[in-house]
Tab-separated table of N, CA, C and O in Angstrom:
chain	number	residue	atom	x	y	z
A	1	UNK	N	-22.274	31.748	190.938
A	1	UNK	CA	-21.997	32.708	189.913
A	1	UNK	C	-23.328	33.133	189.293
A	1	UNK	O	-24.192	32.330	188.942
A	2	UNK	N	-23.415	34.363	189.195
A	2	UNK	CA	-24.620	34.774	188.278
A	2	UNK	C	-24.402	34.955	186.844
A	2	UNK	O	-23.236	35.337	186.741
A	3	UNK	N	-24.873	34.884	185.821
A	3	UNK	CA	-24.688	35.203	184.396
A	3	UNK	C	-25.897	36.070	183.697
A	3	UNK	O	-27.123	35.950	183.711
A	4	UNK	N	-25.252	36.730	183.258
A	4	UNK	CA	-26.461	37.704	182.972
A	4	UNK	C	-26.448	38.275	180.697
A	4	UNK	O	-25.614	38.869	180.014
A	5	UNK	N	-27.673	37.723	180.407
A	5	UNK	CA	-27.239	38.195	178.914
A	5	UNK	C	-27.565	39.168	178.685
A	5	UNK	O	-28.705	39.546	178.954
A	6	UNK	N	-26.551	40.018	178.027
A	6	UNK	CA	-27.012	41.364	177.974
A	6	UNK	C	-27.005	42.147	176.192
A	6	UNK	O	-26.628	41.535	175.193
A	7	UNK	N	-27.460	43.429	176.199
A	7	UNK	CA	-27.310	44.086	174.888
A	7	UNK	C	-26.287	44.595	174.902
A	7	UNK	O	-25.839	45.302	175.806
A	8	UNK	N	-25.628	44.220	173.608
A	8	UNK	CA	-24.175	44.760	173.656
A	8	UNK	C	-24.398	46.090	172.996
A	8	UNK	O	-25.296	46.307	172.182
A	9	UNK	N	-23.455	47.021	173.437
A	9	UNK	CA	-23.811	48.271	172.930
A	9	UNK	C	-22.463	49.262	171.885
A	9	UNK	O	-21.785	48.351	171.410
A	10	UNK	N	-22.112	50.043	171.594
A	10	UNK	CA	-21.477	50.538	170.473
A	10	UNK	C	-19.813	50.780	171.280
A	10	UNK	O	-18.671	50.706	170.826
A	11	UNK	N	-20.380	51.107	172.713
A	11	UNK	CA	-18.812	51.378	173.451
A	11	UNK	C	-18.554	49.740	174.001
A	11	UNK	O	-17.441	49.555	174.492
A	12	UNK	N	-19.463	48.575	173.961
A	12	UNK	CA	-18.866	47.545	174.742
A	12	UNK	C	-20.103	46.381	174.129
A	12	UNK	O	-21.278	46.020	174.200
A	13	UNK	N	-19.019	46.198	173.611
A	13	UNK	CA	-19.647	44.540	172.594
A	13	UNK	C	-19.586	43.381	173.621
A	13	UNK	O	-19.103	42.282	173.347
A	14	UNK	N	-20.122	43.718	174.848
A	14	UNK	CA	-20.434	42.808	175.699
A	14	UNK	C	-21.601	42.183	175.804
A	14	UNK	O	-22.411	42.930	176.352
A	15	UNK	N	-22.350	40.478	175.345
A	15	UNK	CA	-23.749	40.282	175.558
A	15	UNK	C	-24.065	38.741	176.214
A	15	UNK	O	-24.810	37.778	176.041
A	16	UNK	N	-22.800	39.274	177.217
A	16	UNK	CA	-22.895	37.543	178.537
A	16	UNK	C	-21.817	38.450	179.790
A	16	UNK	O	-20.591	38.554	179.827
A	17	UNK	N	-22.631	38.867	180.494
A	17	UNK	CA	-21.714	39.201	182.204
A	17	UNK	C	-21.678	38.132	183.204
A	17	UNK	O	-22.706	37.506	183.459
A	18	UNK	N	-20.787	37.928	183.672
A	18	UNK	CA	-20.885	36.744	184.812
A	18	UNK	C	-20.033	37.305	186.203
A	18	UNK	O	-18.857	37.659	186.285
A	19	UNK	N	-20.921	37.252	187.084
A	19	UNK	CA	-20.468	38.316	188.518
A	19	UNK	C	-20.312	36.742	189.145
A	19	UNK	O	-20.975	35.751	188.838
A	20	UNK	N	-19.290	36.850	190.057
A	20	UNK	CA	-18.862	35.946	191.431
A	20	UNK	C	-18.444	37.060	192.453
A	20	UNK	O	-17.916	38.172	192.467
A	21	UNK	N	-18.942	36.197	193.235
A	21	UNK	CA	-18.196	36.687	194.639
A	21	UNK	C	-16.731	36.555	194.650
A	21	UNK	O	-16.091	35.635	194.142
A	22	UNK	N	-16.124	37.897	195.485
A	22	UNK	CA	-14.878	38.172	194.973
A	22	UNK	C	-14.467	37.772	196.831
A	22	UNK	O	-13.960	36.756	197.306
A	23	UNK	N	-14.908	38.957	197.460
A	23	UNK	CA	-14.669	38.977	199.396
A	23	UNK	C	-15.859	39.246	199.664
A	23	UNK	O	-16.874	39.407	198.987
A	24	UNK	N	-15.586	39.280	200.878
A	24	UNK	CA	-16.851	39.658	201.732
A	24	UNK	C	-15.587	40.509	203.484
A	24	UNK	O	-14.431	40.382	203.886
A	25	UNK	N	-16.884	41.309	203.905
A	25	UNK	CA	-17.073	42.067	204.916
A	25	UNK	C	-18.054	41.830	205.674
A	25	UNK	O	-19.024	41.089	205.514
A	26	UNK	N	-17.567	42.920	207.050
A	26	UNK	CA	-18.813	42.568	207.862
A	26	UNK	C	-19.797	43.603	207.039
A	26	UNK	O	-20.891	43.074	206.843
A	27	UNK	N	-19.700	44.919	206.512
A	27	UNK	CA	-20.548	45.265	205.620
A	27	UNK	C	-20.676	46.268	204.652
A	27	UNK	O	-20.850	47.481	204.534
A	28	UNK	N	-20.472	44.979	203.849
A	28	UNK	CA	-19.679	45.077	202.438
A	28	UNK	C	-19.540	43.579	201.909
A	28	UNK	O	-19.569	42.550	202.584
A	29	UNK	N	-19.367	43.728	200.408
A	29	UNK	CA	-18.565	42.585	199.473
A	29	UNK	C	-18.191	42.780	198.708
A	29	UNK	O	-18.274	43.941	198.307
A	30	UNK	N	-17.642	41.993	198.089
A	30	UNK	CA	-16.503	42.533	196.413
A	30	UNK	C	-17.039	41.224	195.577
A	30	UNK	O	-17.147	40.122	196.115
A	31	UNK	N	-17.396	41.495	194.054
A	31	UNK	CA	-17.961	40.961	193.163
A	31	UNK	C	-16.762	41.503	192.025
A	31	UNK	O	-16.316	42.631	191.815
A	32	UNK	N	-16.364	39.752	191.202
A	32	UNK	CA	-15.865	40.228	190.203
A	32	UNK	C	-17.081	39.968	189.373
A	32	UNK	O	-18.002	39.162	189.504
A	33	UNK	N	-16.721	41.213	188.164
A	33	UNK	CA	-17.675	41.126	186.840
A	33	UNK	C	-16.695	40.659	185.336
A	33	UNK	O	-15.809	41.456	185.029
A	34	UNK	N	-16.792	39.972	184.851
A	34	UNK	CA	-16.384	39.728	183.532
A	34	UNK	C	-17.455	40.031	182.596
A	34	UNK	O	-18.596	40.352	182.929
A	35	UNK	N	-17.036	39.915	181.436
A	35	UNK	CA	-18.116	40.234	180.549
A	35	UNK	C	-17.573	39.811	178.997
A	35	UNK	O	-16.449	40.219	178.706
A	36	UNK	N	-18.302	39.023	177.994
A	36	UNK	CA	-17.909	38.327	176.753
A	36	UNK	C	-18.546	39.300	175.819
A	36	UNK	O	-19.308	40.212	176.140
A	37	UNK	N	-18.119	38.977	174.572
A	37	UNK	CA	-18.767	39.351	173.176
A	37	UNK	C	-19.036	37.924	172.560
A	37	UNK	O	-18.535	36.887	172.994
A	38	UNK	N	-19.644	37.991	171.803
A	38	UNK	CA	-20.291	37.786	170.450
A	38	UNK	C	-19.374	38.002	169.235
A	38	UNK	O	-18.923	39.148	169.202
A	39	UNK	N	-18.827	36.905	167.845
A	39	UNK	CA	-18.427	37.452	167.090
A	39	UNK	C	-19.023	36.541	166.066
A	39	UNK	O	-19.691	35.569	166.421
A	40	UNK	N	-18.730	36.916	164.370
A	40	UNK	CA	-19.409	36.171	163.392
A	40	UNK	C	-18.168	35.556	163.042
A	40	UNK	O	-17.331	36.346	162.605
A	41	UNK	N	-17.706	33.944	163.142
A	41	UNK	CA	-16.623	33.636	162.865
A	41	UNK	C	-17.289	33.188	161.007
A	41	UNK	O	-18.346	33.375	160.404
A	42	UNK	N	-15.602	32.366	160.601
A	42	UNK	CA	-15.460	32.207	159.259
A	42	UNK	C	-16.940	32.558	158.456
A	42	UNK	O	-17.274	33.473	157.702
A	43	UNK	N	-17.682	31.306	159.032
A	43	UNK	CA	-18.945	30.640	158.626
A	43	UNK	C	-20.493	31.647	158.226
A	43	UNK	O	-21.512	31.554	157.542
A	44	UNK	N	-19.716	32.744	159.316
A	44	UNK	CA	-21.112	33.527	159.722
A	44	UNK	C	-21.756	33.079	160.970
A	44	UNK	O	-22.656	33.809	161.386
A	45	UNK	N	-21.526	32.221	161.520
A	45	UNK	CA	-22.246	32.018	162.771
A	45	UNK	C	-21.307	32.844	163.762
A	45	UNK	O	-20.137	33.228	163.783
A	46	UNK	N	-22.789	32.933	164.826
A	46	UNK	CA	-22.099	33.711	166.429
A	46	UNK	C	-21.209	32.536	167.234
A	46	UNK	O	-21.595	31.436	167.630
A	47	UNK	N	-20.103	33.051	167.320
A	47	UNK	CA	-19.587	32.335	168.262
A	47	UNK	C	-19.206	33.214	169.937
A	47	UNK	O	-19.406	34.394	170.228
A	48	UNK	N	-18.793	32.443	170.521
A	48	UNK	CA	-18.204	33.422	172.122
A	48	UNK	C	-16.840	33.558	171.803
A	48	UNK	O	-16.161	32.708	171.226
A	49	UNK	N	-16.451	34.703	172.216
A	49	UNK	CA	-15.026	34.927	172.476
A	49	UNK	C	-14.303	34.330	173.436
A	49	UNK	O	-14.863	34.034	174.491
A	50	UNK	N	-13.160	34.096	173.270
A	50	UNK	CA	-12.255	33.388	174.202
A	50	UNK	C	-11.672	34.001	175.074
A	50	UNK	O	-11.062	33.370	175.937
A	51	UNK	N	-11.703	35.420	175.082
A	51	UNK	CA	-10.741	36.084	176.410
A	51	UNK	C	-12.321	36.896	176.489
A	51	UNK	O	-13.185	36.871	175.613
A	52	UNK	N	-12.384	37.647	177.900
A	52	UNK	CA	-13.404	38.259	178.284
A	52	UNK	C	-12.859	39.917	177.685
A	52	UNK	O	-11.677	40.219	177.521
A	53	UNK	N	-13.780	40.630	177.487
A	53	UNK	CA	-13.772	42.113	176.710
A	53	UNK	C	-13.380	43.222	178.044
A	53	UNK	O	-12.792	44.294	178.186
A	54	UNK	N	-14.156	42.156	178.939
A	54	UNK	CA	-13.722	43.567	180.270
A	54	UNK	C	-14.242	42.503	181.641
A	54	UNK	O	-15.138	41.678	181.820
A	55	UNK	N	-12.756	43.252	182.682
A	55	UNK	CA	-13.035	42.300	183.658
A	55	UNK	C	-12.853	43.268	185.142
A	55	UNK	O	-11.712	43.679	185.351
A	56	UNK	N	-13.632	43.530	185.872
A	56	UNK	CA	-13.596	44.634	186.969
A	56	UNK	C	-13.985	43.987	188.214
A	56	UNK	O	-14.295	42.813	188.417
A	57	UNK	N	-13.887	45.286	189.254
A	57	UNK	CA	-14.674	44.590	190.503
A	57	UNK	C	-15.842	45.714	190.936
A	57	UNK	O	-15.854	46.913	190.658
A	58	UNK	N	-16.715	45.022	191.626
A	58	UNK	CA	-17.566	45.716	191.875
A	58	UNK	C	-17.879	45.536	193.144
A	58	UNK	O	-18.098	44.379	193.502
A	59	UNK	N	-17.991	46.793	194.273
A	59	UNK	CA	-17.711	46.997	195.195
A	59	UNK	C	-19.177	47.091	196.023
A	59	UNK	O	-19.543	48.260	196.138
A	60	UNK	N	-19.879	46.332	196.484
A	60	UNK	CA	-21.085	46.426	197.153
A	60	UNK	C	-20.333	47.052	198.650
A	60	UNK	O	-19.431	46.418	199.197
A	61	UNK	N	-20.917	48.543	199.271
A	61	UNK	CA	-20.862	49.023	200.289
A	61	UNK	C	-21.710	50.510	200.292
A	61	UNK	O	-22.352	50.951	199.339
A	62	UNK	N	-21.522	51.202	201.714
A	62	UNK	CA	-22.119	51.923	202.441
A	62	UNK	C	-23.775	52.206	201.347
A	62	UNK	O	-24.501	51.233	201.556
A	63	UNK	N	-24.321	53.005	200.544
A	63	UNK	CA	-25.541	53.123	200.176
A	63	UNK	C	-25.980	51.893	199.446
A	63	UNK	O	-27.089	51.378	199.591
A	64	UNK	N	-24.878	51.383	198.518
A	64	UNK	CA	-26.018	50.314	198.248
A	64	UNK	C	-25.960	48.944	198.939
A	64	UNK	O	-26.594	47.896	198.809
A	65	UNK	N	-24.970	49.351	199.714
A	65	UNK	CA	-25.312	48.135	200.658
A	65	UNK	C	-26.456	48.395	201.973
A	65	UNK	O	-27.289	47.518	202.203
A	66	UNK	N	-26.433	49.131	202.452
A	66	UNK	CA	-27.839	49.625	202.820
A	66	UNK	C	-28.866	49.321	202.190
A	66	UNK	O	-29.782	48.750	202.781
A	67	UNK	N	-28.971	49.689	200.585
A	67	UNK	CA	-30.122	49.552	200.033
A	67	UNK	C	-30.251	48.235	199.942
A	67	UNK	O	-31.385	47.818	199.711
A	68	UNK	N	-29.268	47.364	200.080
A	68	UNK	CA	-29.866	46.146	199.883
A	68	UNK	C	-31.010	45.621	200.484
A	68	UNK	O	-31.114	46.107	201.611
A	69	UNK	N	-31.870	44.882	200.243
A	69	UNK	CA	-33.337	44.477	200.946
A	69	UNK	C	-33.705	43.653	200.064
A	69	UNK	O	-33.134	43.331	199.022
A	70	UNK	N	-35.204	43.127	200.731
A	70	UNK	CA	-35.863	41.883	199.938
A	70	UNK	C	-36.680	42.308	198.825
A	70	UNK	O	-37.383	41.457	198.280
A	71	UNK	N	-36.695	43.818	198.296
A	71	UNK	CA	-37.377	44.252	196.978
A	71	UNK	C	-37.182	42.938	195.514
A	71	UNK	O	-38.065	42.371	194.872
A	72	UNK	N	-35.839	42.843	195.422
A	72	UNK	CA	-35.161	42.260	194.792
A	72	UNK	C	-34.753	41.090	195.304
A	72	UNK	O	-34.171	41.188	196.384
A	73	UNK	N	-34.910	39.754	194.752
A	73	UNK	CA	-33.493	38.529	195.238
A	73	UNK	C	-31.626	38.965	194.949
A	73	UNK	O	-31.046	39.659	194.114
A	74	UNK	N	-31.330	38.416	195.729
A	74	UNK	CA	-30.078	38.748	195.455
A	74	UNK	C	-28.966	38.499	194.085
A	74	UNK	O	-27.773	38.720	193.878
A	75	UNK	N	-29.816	38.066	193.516
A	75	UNK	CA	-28.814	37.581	192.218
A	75	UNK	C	-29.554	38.509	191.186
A	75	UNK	O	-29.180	38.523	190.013
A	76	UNK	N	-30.605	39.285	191.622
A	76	UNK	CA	-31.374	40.111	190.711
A	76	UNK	C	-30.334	41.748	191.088
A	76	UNK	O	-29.974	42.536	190.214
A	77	UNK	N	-30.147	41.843	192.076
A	77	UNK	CA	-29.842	43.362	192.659
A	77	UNK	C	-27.863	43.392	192.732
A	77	UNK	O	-27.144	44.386	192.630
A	78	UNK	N	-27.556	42.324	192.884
A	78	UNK	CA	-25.950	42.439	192.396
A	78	UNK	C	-25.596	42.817	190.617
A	78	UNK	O	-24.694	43.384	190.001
A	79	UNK	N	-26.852	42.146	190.291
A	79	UNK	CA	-26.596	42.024	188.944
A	79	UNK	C	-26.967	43.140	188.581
A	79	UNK	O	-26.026	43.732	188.053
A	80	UNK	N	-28.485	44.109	188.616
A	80	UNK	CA	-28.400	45.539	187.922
A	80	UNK	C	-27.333	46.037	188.743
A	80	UNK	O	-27.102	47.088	188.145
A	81	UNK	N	-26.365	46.000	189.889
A	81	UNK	CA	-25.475	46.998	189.912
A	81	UNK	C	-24.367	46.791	188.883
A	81	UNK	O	-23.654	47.745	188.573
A	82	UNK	N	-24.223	45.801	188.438
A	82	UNK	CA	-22.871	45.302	187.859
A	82	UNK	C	-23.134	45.864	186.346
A	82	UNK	O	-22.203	46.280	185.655
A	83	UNK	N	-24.707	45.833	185.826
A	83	UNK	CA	-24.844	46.106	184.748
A	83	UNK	C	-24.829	47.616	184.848
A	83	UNK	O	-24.437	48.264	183.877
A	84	UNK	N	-25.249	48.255	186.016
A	84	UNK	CA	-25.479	49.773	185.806
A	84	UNK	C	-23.803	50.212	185.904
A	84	UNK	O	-23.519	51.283	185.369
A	85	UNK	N	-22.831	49.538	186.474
A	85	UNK	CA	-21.314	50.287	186.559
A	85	UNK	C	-21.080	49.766	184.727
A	85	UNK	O	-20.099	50.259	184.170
A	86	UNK	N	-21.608	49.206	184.240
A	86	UNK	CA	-21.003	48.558	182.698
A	86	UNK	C	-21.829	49.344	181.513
A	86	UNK	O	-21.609	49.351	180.302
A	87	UNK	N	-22.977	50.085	182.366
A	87	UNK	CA	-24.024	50.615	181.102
A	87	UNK	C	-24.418	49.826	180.528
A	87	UNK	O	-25.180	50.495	179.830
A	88	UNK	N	-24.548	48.855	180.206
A	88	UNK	CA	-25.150	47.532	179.586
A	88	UNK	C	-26.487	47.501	180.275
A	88	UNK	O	-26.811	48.221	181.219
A	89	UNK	N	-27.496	46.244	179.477
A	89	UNK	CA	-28.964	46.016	180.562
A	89	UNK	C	-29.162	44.509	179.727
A	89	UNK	O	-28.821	43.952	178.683
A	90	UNK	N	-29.808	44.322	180.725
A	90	UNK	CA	-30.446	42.840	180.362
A	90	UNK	C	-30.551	42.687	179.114
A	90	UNK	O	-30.652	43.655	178.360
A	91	UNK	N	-30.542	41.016	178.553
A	91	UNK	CA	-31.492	41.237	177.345
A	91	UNK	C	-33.022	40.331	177.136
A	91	UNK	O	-33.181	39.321	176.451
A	92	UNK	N	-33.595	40.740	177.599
A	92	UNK	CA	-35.591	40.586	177.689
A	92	UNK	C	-35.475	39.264	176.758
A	92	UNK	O	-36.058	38.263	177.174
A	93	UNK	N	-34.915	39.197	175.785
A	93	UNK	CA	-35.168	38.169	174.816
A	93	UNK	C	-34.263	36.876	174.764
A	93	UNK	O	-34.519	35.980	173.960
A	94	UNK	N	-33.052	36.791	175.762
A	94	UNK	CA	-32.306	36.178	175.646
A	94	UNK	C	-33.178	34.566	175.813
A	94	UNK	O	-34.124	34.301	176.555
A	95	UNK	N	-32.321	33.510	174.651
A	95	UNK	CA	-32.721	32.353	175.370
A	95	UNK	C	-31.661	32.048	176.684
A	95	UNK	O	-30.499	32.418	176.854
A	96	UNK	N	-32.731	31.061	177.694
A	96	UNK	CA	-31.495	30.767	178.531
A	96	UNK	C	-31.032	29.186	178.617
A	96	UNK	O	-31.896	28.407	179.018
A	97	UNK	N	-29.933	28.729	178.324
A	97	UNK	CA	-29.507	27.162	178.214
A	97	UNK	C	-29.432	26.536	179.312
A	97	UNK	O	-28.917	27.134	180.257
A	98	UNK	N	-29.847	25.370	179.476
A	98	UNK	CA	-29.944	25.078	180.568
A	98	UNK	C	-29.600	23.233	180.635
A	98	UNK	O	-30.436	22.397	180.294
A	99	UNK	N	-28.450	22.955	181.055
A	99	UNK	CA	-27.972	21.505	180.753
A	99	UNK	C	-28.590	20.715	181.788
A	99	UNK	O	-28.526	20.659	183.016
A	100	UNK	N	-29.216	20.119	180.858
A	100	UNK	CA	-29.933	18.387	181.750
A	100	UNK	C	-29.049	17.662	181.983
A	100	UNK	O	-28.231	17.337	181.122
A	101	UNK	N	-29.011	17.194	183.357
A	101	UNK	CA	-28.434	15.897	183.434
A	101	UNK	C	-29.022	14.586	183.341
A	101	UNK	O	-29.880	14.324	184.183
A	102	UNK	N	-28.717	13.665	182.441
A	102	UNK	CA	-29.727	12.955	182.583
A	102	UNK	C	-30.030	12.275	183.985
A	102	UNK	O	-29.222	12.559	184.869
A	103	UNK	N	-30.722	11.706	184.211
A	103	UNK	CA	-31.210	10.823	185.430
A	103	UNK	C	-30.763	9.591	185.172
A	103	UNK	O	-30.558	9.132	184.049
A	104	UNK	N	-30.539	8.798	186.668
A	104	UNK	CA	-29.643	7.713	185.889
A	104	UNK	C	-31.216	6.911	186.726
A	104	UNK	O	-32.059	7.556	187.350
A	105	UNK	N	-31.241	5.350	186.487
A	105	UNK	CA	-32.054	4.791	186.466
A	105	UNK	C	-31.987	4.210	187.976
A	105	UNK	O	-30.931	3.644	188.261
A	106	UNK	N	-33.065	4.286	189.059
A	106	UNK	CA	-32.362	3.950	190.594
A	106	UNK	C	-32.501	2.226	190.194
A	106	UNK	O	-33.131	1.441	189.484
A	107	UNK	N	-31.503	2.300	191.137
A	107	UNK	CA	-31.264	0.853	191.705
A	107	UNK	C	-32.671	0.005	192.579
A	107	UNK	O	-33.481	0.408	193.414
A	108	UNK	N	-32.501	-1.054	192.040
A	108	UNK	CA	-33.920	-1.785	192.823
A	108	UNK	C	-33.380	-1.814	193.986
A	108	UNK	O	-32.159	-1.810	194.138
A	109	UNK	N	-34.384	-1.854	195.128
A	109	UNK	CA	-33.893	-1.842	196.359
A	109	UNK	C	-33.764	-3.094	197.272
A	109	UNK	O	-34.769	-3.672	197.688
A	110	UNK	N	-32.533	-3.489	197.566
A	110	UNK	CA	-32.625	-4.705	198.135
A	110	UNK	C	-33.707	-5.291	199.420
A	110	UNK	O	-33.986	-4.698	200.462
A	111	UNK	N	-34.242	-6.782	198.910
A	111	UNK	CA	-35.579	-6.804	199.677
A	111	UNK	C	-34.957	-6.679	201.189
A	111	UNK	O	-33.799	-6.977	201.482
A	112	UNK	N	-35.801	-6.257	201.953
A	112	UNK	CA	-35.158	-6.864	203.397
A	112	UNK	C	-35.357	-7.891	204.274
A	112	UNK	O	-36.342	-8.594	204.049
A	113	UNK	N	-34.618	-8.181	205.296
A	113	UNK	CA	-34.144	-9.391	205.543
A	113	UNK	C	-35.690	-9.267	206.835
A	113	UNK	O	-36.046	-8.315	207.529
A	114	UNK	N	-36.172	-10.436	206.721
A	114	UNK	CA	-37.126	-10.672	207.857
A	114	UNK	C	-36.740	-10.715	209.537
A	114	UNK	O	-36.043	-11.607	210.021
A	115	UNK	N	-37.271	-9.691	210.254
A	115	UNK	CA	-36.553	-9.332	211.406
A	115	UNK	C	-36.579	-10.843	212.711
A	115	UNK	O	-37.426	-11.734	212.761
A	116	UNK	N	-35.917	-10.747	213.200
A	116	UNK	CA	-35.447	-12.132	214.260
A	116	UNK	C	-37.253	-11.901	215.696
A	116	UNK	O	-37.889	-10.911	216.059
A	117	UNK	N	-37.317	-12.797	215.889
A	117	UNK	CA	-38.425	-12.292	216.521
A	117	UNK	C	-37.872	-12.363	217.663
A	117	UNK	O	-37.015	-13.229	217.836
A	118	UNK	N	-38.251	-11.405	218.795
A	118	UNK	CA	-37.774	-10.488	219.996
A	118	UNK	C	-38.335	-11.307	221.069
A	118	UNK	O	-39.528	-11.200	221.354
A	119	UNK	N	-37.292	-12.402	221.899
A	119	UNK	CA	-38.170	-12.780	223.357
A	119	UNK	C	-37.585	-12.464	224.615
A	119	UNK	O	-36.392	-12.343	224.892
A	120	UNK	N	-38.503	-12.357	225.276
A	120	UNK	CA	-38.071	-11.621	226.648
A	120	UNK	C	-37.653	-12.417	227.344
A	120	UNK	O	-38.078	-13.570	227.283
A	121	UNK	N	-36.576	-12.000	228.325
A	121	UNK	CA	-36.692	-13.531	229.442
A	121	UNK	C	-36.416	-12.485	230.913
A	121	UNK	O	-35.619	-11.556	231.039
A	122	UNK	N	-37.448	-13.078	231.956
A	122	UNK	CA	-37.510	-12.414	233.440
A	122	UNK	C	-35.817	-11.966	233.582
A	122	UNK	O	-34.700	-12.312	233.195
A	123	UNK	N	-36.425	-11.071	234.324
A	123	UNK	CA	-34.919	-10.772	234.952
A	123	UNK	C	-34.757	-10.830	236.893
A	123	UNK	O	-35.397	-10.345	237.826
A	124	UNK	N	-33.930	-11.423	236.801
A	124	UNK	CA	-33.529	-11.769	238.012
A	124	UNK	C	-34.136	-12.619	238.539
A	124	UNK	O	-34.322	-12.580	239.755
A	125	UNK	N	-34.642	-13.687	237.716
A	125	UNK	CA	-35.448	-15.357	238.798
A	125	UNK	C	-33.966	-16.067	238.565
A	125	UNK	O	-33.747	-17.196	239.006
């Protein structure tokens, strides 16, 4: 999934898009786009909304699937299309969150066992 924060604007108080892959073709794909708001609950703080503001598909084929190429990574060039069908754009300033997992502590590794020593014996006396 890509997520993208964006400026919400006066027709669409959208400022979090999140595109998944919807199908795929031999050439072509389908991307759903959702997209959240921002609101000031009781307190005054921003919270996220609970239902998405707008939820579409977005149809990668014939020109811009052509145009696709290595100008862009792919999570860069799905995403301005999704933002250019929404009129929305990035937002330059967004922070981005990013959950640590912690590391868990490795296991000592069990010593190993001293190998049997290897003797040959003639074959066929």
């Amino acid at each position: 999934m890509i997520e993208i924060n964006t400026i919400p604007t006066a027709e669409l108080n959208v400022s979090k898009v999140a595109v998944s892959l919807n199908s795929a073709l031999e050439f072509g794909m389908q991307f759903s786009v959702v997209g959240w708001g921002k609101f000031k609950n009781a307190e005054g703080e921003d919270v996220w909304g609970t239902t998405p503001l707008v939820s579409t598909l977005l149809n990668v084929t014939g020109p811009t699937w052509d145009a696709w190429g290595s100008e862009k990574d792919d999570a860069t060039y799905v995403g301005d299309l999704a933002l250019a069908q929404l009129g929305l754009q990035r937002d330059p300033d967004a922070v981005i969150e990013v959950e640590e997992t912690p590391a868990e502590p490795a296991e000592p590794a069990e010593p190993a066992e001293p190998a049997e020593p290897v003797t040959e014996e003639p074959v066929g006396e």
